[in-house]
PDB file of C-alpha atoms in Angstrom:
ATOM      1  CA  UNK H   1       0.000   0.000   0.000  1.00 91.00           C
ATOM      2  CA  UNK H   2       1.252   3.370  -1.321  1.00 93.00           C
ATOM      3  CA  UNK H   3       0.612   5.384   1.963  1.00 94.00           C
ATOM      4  CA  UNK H   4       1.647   2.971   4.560  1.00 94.00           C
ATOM      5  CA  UNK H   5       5.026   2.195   2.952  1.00 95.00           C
ATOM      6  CA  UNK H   6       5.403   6.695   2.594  1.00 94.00           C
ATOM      7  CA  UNK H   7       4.394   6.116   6.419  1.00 94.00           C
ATOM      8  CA  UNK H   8       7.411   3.986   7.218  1.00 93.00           C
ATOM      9  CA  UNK H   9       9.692   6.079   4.910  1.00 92.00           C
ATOM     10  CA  UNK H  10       8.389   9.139   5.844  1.00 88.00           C
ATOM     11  CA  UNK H  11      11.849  10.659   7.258  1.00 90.00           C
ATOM     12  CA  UNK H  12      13.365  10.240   3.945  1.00 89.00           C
ATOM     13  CA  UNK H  13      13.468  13.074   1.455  1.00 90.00           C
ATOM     14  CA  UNK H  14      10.917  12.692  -1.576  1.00 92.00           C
ATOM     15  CA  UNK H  15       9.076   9.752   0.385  1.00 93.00           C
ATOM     16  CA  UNK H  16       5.985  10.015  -1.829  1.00 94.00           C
ATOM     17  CA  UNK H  17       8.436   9.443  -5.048  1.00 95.00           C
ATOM     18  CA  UNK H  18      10.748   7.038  -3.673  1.00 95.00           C
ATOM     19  CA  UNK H  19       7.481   5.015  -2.216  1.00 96.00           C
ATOM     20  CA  UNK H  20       6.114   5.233  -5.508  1.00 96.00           C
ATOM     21  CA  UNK H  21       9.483   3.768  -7.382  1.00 96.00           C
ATOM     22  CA  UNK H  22      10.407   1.337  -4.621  1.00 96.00           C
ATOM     23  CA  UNK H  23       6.227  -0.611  -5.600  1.00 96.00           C
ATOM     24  CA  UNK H  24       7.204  -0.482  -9.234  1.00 97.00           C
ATOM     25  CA  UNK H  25      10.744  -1.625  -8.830  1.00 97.00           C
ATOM     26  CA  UNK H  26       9.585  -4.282  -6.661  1.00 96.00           C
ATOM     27  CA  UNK H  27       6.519  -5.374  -9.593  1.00 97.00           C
ATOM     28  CA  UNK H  28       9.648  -5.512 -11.429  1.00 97.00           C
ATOM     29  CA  UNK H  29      11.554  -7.336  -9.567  1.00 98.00           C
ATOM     30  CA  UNK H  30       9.007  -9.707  -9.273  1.00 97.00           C
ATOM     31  CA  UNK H  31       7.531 -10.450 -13.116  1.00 97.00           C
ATOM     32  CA  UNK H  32      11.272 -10.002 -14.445  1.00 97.00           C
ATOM     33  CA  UNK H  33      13.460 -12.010 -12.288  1.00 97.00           C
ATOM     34  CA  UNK H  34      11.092 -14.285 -10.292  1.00 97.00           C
ATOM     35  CA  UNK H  35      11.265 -11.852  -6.908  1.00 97.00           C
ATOM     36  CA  UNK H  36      15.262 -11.742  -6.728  1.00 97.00           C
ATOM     37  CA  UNK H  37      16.674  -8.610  -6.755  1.00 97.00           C
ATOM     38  CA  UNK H  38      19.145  -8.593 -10.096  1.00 97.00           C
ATOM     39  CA  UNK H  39      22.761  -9.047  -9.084  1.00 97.00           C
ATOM     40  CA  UNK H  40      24.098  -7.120 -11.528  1.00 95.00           C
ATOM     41  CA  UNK H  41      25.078  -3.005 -12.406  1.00 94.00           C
ATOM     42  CA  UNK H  42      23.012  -2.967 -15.404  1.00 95.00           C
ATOM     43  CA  UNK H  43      19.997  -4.824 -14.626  1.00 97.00           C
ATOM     44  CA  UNK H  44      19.640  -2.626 -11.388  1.00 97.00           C
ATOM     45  CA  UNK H  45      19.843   0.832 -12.958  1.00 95.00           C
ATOM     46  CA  UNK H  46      17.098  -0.286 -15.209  1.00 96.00           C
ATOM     47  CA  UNK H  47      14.794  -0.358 -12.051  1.00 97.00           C
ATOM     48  CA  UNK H  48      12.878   2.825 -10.878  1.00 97.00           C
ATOM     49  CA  UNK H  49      14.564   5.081  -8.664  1.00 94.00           C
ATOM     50  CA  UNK H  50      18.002   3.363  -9.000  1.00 95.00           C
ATOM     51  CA  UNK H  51      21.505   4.993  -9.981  1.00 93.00           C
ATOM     52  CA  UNK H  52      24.721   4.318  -9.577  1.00 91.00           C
ATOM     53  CA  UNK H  53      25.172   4.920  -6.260  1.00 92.00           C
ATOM     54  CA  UNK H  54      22.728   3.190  -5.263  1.00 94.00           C
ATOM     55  CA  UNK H  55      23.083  -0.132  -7.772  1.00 95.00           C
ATOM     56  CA  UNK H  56      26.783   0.150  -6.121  1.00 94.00           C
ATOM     57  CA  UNK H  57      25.218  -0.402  -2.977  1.00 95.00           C
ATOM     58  CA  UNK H  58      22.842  -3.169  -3.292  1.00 96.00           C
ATOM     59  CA  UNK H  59      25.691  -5.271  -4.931  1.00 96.00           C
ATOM     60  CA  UNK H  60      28.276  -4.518  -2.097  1.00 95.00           C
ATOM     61  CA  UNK H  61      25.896  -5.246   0.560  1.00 95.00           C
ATOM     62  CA  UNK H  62      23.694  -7.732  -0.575  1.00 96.00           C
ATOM     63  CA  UNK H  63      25.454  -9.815  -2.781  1.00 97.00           C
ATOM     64  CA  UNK H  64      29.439  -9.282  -1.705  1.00 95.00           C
ATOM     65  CA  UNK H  65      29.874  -7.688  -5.083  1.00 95.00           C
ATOM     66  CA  UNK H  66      31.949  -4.667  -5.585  1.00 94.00           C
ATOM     67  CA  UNK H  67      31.947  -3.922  -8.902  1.00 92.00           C
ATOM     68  CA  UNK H  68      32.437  -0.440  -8.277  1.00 93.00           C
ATOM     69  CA  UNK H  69      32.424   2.683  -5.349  1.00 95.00           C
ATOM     70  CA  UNK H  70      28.898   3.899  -3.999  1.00 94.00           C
ATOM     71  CA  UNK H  71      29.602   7.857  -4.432  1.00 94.00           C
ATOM     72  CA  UNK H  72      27.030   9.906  -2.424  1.00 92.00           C
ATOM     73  CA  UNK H  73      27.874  13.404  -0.385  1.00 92.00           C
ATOM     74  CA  UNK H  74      30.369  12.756   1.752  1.00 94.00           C
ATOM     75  CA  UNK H  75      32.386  11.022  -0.810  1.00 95.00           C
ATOM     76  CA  UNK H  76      31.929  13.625  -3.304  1.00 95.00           C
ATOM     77  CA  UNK H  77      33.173  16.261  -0.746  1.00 95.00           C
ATOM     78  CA  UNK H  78      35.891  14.586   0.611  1.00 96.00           C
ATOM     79  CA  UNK H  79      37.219  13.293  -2.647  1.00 96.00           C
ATOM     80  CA  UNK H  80      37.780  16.720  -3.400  1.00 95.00           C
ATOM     81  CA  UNK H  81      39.035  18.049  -0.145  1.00 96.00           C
ATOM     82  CA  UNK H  82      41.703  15.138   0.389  1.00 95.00           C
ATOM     83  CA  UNK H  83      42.615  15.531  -3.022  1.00 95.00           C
ATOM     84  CA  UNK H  84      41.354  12.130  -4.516  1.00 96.00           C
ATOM     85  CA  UNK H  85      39.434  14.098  -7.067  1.00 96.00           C
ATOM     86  CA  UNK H  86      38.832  17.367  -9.039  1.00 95.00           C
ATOM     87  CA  UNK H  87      35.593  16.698 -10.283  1.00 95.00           C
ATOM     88  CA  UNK H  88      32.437  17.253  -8.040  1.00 92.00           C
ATOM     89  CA  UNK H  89      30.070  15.034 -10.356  1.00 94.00           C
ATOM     90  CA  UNK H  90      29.951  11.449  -9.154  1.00 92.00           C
ATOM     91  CA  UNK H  91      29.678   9.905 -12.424  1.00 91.00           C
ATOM     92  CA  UNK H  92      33.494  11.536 -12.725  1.00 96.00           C
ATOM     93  CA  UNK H  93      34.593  10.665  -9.042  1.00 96.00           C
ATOM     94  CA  UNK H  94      34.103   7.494  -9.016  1.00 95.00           C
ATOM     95  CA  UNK H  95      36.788   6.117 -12.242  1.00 96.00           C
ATOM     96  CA  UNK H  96      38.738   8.665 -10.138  1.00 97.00           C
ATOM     97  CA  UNK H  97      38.363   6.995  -7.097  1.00 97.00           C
ATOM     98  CA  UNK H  98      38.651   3.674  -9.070  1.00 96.00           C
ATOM     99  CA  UNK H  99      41.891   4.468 -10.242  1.00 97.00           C
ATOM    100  CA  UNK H 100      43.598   5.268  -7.073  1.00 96.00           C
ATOM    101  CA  UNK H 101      41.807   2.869  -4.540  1.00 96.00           C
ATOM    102  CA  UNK H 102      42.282  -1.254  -4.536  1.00 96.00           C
ATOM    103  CA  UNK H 103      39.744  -2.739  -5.642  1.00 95.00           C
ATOM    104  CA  UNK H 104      39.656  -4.955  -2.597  1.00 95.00           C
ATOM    105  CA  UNK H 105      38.833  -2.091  -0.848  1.00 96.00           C
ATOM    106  CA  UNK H 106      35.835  -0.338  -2.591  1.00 96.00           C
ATOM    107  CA  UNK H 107      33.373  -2.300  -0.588  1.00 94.00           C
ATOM    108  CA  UNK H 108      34.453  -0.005   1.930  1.00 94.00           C
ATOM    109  CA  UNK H 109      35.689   3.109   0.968  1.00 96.00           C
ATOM    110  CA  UNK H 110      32.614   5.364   0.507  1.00 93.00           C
ATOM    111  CA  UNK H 111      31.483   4.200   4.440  1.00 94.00           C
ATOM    112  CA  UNK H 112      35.408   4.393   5.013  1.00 95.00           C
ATOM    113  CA  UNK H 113      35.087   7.964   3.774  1.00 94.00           C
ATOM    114  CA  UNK H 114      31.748   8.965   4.920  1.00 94.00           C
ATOM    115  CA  UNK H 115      32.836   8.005   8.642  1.00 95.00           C
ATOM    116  CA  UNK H 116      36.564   9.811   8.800  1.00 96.00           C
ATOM    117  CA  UNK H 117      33.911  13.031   7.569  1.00 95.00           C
ATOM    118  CA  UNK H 118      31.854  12.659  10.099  1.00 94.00           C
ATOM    119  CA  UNK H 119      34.231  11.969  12.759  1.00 96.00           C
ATOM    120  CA  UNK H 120      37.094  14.290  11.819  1.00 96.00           C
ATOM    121  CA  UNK H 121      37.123  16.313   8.337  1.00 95.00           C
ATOM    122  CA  UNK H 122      33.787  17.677   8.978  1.00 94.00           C
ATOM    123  CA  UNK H 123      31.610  20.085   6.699  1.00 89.00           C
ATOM    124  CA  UNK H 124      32.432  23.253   8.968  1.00 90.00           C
ATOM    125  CA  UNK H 125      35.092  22.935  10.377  1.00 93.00           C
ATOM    126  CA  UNK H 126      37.037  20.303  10.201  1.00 95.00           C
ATOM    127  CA  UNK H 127      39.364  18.486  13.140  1.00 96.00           C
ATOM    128  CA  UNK H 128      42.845  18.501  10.830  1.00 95.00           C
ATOM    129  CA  UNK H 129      44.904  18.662  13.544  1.00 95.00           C
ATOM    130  CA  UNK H 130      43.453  15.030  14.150  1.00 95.00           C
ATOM    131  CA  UNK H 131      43.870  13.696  10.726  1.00 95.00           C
ATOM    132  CA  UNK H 132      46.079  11.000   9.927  1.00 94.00           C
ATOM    133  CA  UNK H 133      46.527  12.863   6.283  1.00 94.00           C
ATOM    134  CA  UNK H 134      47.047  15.945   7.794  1.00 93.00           C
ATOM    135  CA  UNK H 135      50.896  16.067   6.453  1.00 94.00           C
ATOM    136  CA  UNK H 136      49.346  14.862   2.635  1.00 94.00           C
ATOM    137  CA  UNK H 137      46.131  16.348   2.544  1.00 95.00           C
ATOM    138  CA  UNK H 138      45.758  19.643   0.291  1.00 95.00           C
ATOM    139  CA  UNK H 139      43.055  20.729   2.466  1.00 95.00           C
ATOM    140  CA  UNK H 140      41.375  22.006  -0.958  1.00 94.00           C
ATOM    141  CA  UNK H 141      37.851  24.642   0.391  1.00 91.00           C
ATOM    142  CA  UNK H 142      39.012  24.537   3.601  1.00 92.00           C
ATOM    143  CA  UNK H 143      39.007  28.055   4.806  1.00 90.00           C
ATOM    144  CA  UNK H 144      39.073  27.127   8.609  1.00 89.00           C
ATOM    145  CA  UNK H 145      40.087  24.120  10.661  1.00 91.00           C
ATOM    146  CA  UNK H 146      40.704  23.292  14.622  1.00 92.00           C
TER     147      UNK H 146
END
């Protein structure tokens, strides 16, 4: 039911568009590949509501697959601040990122990323005298840190 799912996602931005794609993704899902979500990149973007980022996602988390980086805000800002990027669109960041990073390691990287911004090279202001790329990092927009 429409309304009860936009009740449980209600927190979400867009929940009356995302509750909307997540029923016809899921009709999808179910007349297309027998109710299994698709375990691949291009069968996934194909579904209503899904990108890159979050295609990236489903594979890393629910299948073990990293076929590629999940690249949502904090990646795209700290990419640029550390200096793993120049570009600010994710469809650019992420060969960027693919370039530089293992690929053992992109399973991880974007949460790897998303909790050092959180924790120390915060939107603000961050914490560099914390960092462990302090001596490395360009610091690239930062106008103030602690």
């Amino acid at each position: 039911d429409l309304n009860e799912l936009i009740g449980l996602i209600g927190k979400v931005s867009f929940p009356s568009n995302k509750a909307k794609n997540i029923i016809y993704a899921c009709s999808i899902i179910e007349k297309r590949y027998a109710g299994k979500v698709p375990d691949n990149q291009e069968a996934l973007i194909e579904l209503p509501g899904i990108g890159g980022k979050t295609a990236n996602t489903i594979l890393i988390n629910a299948y073990k697959i990293a076929s590629g980086i999940p690249v949502d805000t904090w990646v795209i800002k700290l990419s640029n601040r550390i200096g793993l990027s120049k570009n600010s669109d994710p469809e650019k960041i992420e060969p960027d990122l693919k370039e530089l990073v293992d690929r053992r390691h992109w399973h991880n990287f974007g949460y790897v990323l998303k909790d050092h911004g959180k924790k120390i090279c915060q939107s603000q202001i961050p914490i560099c005298s914390k960092c462990l790329l302090k001596d490395i990092c360009p610091r690239n927009g930062v106008t103030k840190s602690v």
